[in-house]
Tab-separated table of C-alpha atoms in Angstrom:
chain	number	residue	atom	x	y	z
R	1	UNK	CA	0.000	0.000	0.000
R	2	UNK	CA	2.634	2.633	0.735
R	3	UNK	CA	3.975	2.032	-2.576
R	4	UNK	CA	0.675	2.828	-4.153
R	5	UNK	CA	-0.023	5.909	-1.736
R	6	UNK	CA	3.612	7.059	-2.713
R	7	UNK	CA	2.707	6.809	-6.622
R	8	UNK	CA	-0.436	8.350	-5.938
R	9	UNK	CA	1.314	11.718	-4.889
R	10	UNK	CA	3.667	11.208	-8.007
R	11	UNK	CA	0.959	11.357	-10.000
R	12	UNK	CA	-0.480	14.435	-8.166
R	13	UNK	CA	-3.291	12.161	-7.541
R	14	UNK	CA	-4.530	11.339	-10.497
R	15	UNK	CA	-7.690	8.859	-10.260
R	16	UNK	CA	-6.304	6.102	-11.724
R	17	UNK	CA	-3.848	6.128	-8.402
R	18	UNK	CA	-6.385	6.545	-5.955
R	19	UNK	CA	-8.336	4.295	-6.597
R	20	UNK	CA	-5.336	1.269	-6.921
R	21	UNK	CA	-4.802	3.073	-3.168
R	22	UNK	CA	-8.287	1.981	-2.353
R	23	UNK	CA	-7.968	-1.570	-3.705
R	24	UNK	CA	-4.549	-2.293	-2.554
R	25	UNK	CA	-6.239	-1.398	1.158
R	26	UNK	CA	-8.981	-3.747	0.948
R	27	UNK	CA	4.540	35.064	-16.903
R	28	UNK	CA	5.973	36.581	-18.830
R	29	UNK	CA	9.384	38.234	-18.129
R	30	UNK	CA	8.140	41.392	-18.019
R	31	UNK	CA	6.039	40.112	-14.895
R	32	UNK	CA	7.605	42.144	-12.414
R	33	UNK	CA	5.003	42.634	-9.694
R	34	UNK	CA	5.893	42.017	-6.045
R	35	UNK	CA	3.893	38.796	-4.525
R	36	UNK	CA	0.339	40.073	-3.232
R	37	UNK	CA	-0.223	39.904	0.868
R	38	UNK	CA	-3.163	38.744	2.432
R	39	UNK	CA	-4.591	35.226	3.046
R	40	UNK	CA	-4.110	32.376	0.157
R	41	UNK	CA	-7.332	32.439	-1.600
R	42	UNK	CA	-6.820	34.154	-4.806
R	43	UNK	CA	-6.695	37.775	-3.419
R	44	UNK	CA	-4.798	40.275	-5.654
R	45	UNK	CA	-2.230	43.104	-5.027
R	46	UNK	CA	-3.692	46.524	-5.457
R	47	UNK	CA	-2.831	47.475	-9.513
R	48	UNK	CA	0.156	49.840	-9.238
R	49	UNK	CA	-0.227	53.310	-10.671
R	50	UNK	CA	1.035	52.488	-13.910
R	51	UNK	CA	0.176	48.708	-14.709
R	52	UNK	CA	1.897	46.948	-17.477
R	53	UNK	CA	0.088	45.068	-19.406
R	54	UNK	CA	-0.419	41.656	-18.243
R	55	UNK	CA	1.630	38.847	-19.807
R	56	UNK	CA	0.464	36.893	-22.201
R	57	UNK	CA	3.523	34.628	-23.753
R	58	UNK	CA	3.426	31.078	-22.042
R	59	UNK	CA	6.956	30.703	-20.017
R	60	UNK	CA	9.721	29.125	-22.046
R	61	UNK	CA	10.768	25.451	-21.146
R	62	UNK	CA	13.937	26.987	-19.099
R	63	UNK	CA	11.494	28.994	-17.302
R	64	UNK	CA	9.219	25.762	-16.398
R	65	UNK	CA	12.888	24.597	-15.403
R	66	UNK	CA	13.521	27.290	-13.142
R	67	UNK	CA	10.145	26.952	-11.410
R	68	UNK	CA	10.813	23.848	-10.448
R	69	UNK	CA	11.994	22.591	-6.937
R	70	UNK	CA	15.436	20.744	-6.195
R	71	UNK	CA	15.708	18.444	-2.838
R	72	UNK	CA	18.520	21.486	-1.389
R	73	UNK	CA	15.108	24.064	-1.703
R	74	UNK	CA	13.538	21.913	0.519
R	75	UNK	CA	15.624	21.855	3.600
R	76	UNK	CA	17.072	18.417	5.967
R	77	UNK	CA	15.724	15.148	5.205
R	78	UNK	CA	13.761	15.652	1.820
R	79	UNK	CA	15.637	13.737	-1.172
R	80	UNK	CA	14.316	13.344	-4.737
R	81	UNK	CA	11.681	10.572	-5.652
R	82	UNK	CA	11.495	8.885	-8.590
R	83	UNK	CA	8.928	10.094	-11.175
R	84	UNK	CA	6.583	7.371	-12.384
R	85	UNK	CA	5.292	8.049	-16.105
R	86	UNK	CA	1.647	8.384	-15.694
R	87	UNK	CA	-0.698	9.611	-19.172
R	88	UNK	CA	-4.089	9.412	-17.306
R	89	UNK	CA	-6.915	11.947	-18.161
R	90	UNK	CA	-8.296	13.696	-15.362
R	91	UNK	CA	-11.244	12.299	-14.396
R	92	UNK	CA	-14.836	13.547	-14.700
R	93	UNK	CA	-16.340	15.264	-11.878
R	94	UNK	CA	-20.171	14.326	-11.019
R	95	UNK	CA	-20.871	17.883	-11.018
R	96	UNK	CA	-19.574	20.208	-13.310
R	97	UNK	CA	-19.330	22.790	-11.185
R	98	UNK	CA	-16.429	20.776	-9.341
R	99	UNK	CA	-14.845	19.937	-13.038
R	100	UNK	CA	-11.926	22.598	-12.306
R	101	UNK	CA	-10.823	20.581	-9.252
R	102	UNK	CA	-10.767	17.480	-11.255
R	103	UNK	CA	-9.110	18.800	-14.180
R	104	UNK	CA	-6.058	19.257	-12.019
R	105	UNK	CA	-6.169	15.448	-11.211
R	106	UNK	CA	-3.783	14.268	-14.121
R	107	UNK	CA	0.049	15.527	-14.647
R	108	UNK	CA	-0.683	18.521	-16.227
R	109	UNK	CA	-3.940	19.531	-17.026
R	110	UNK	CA	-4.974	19.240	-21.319
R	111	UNK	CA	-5.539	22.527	-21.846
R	112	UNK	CA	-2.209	23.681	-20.422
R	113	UNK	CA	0.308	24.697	-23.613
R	114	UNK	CA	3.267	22.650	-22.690
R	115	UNK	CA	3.600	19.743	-20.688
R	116	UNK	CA	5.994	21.223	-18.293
R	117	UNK	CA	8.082	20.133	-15.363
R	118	UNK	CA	7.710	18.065	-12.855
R	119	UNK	CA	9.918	16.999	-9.507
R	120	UNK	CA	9.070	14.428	-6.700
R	121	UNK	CA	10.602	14.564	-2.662
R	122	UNK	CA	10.414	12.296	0.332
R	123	UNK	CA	11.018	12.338	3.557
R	124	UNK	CA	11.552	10.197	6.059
R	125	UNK	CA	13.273	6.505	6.607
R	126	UNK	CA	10.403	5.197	4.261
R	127	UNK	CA	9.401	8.174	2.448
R	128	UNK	CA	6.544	8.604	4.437
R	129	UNK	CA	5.477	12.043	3.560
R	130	UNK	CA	6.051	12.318	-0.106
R	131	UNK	CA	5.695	15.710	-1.837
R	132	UNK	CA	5.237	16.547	-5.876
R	133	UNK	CA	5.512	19.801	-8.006
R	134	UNK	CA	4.290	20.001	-11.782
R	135	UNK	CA	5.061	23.406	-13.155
R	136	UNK	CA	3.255	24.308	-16.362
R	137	UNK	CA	2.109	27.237	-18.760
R	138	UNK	CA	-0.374	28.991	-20.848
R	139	UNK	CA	-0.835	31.126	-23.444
R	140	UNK	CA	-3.141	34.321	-23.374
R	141	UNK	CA	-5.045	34.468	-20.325
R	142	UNK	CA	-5.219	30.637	-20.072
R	143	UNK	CA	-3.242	30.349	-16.775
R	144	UNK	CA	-5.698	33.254	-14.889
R	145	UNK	CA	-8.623	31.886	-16.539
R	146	UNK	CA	-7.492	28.177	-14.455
R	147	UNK	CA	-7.077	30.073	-11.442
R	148	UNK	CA	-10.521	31.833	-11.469
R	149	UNK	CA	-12.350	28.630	-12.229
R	150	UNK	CA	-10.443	26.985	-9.532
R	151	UNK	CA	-11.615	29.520	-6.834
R	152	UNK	CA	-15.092	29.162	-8.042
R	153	UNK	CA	-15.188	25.578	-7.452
R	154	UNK	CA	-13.405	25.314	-4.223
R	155	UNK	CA	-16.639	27.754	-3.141
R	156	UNK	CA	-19.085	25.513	-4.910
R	157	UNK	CA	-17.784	21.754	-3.725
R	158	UNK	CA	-17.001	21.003	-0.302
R	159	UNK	CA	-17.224	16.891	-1.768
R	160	UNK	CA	-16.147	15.764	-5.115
R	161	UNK	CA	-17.148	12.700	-6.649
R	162	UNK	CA	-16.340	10.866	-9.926
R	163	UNK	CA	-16.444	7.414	-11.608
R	164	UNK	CA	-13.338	5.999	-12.743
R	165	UNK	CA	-13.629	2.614	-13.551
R	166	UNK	CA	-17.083	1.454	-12.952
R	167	UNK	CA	-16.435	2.041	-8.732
R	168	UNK	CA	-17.309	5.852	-7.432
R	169	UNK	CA	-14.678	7.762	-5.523
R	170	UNK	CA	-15.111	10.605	-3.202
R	171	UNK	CA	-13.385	13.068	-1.457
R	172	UNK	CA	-13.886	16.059	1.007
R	173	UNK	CA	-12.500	19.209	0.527
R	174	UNK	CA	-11.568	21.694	2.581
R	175	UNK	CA	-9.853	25.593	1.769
R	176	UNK	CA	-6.934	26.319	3.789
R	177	UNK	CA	-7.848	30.391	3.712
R	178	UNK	CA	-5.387	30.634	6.688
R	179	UNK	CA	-2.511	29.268	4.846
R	180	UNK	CA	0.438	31.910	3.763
R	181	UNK	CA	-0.292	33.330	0.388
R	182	UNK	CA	1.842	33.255	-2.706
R	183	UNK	CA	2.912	34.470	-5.943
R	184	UNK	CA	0.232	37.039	-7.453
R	185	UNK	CA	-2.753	34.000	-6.999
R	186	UNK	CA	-2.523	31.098	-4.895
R	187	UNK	CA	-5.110	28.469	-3.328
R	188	UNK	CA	-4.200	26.083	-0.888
R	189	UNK	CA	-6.887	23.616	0.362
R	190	UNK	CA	-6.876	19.558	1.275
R	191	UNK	CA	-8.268	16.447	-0.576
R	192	UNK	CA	-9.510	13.462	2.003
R	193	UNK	CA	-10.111	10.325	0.512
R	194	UNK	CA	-11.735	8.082	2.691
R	195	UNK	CA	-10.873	4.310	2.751
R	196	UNK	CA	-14.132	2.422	2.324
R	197	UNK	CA	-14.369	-0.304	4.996
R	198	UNK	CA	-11.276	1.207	6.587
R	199	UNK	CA	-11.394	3.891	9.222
R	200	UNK	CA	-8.280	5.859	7.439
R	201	UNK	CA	-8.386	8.006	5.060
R	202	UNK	CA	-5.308	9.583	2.271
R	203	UNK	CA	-4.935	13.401	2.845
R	204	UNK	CA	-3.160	15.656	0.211
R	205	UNK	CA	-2.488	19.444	0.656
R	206	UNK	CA	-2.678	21.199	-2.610
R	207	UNK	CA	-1.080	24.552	-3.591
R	208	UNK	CA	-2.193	26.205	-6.817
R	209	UNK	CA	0.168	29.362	-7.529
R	210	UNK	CA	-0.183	31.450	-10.342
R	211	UNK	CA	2.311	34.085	-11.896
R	212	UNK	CA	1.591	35.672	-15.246
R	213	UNK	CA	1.182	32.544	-17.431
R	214	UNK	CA	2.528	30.225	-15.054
R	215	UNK	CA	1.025	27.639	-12.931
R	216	UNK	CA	2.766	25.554	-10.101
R	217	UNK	CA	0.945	22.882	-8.731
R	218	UNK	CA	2.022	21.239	-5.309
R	219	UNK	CA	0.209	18.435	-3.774
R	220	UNK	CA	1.910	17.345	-0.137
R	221	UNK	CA	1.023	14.444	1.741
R	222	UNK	CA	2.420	13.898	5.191
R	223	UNK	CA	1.859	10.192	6.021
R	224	UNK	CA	0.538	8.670	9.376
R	225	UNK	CA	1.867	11.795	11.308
R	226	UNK	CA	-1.009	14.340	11.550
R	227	UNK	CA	1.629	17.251	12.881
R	228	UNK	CA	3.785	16.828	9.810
R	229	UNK	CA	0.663	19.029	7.955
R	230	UNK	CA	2.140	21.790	9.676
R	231	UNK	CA	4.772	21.442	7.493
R	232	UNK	CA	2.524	22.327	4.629
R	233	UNK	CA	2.325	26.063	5.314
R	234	UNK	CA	6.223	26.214	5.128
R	235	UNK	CA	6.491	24.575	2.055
R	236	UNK	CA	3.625	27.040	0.109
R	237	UNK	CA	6.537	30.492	0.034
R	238	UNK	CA	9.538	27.866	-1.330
R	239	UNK	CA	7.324	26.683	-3.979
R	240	UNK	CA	5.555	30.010	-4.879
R	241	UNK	CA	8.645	31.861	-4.706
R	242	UNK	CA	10.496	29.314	-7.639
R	243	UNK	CA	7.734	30.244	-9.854
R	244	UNK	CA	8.319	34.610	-9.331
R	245	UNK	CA	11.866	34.219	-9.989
R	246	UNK	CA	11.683	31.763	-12.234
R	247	UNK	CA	9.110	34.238	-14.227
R	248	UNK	CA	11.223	37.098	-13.599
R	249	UNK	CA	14.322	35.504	-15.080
């Protein structure tokens, strides 16, 4: 199972992994505004007097490079994970009004312009909180457009539920609005999976950042140890902060 629930978070939980979990149980570079402050939710810096015009280029593959995390970012005890090929769609949400968190269910999302980067971590003696980054990019006002329709459904769907191979999965979800805020959008909120006929569930904190065209996508699970969560809110300004420089660069 822990191999599964490690693959799972390489995958940034795509369906396909959760549910083998379940059955193995039983922008631009002339983007040069400061990061907004406030709580993570999608709240914006005020427009400066003299706003330049938004960016609208999708970031170049060194750029995708640059947003992307290496083990020394991280700090003691995280070390790189392998990277398991996965090519599953994201899955199809019940409701459509929940379709935005389930588009980000799959490496990188279809509508994104390039497929991006990606990096895996774990920590511990047997990994056992695990921690993946996809970075990825738009063109036009694809990347903001995400974001928006993001923040609408984390209003709209405190459950999500989809079928993915004739057997129904479902998960809570929760915002995080006290979590530190990042880059010029950011969302952070957690998926729990419940086990079905076990009483444990899989919990993964997920960070959404935006930065002109740019998208970073986090999704953290800390194992057995519910304190290690804490750890969440110090990871959010490491991974935000790749994708500003990386824009800026």
């Amino acid at each position: 199972m822990r191999t599964r629930m490690r693959r799972g978070v390489a995958a940034a939980l795509t369906a396909s992994a959760l549910v083998l979990t379940a059955a193995a149980c039983g922008g631009g570079e002339d983007e040069k505004k400061p990061a907004a402050s406030g709580e993570a939710g999608g709240d914006k810096a005020s427009a400066p007097a003299e706003e330049k015009p938004a960016a609208t280029e999708p970031l170049t593959a060194a750029q995708l490079k640059a947003a992307t995390l290496v083990a020394a970012d991280l700090g003691d005890g995280w070390k790189a994970a392998p990277i398991p090929a996965d090519d599953e769609p994201a899955p199809k949400a019940d409701k459509a009004e929940c379709q935005p968190i389930a588009d980000l269910m799959t490496e990188v999302p279809a509508t994104a312009s390039a497929k991006g980067e990606a990096a895996d971590f774990e920590k511990g003696a047997e990994g056992d909180s695990a921690l993946s980054q996809r970075a990825f990019t738009y063109e036009g006002t694809g990347a903001a457009d995400l974001t928006k329709a993001l923040g609408a459904a984390l209003d709209a769907c405190p459950k999500l539920s989809f079928t993915q191979d004739g057997e129904k999965v479902e998960m809570n979800i929760q915002k995080l609005p006290g979590a530190p805020k990042t880059a010029e959008e950011s969302y952070a909120f957690v998926m729990d999976m419940p086990i079905p006929g076990l009483d444990m569930s899989i919990k993964a904190h997920l960070l959404i950042a935006r930065q002109g065209t740019g998208i970073t996508r986090a999704a953290y699970v800390p194992g057995q140890d519910p304190a290690a969560a804490k750890a969440f809110d110090a990871l959010i300004p490491k991974i935000g902060d790749k994708l500003v420089k990386a824009t800026q660069g």
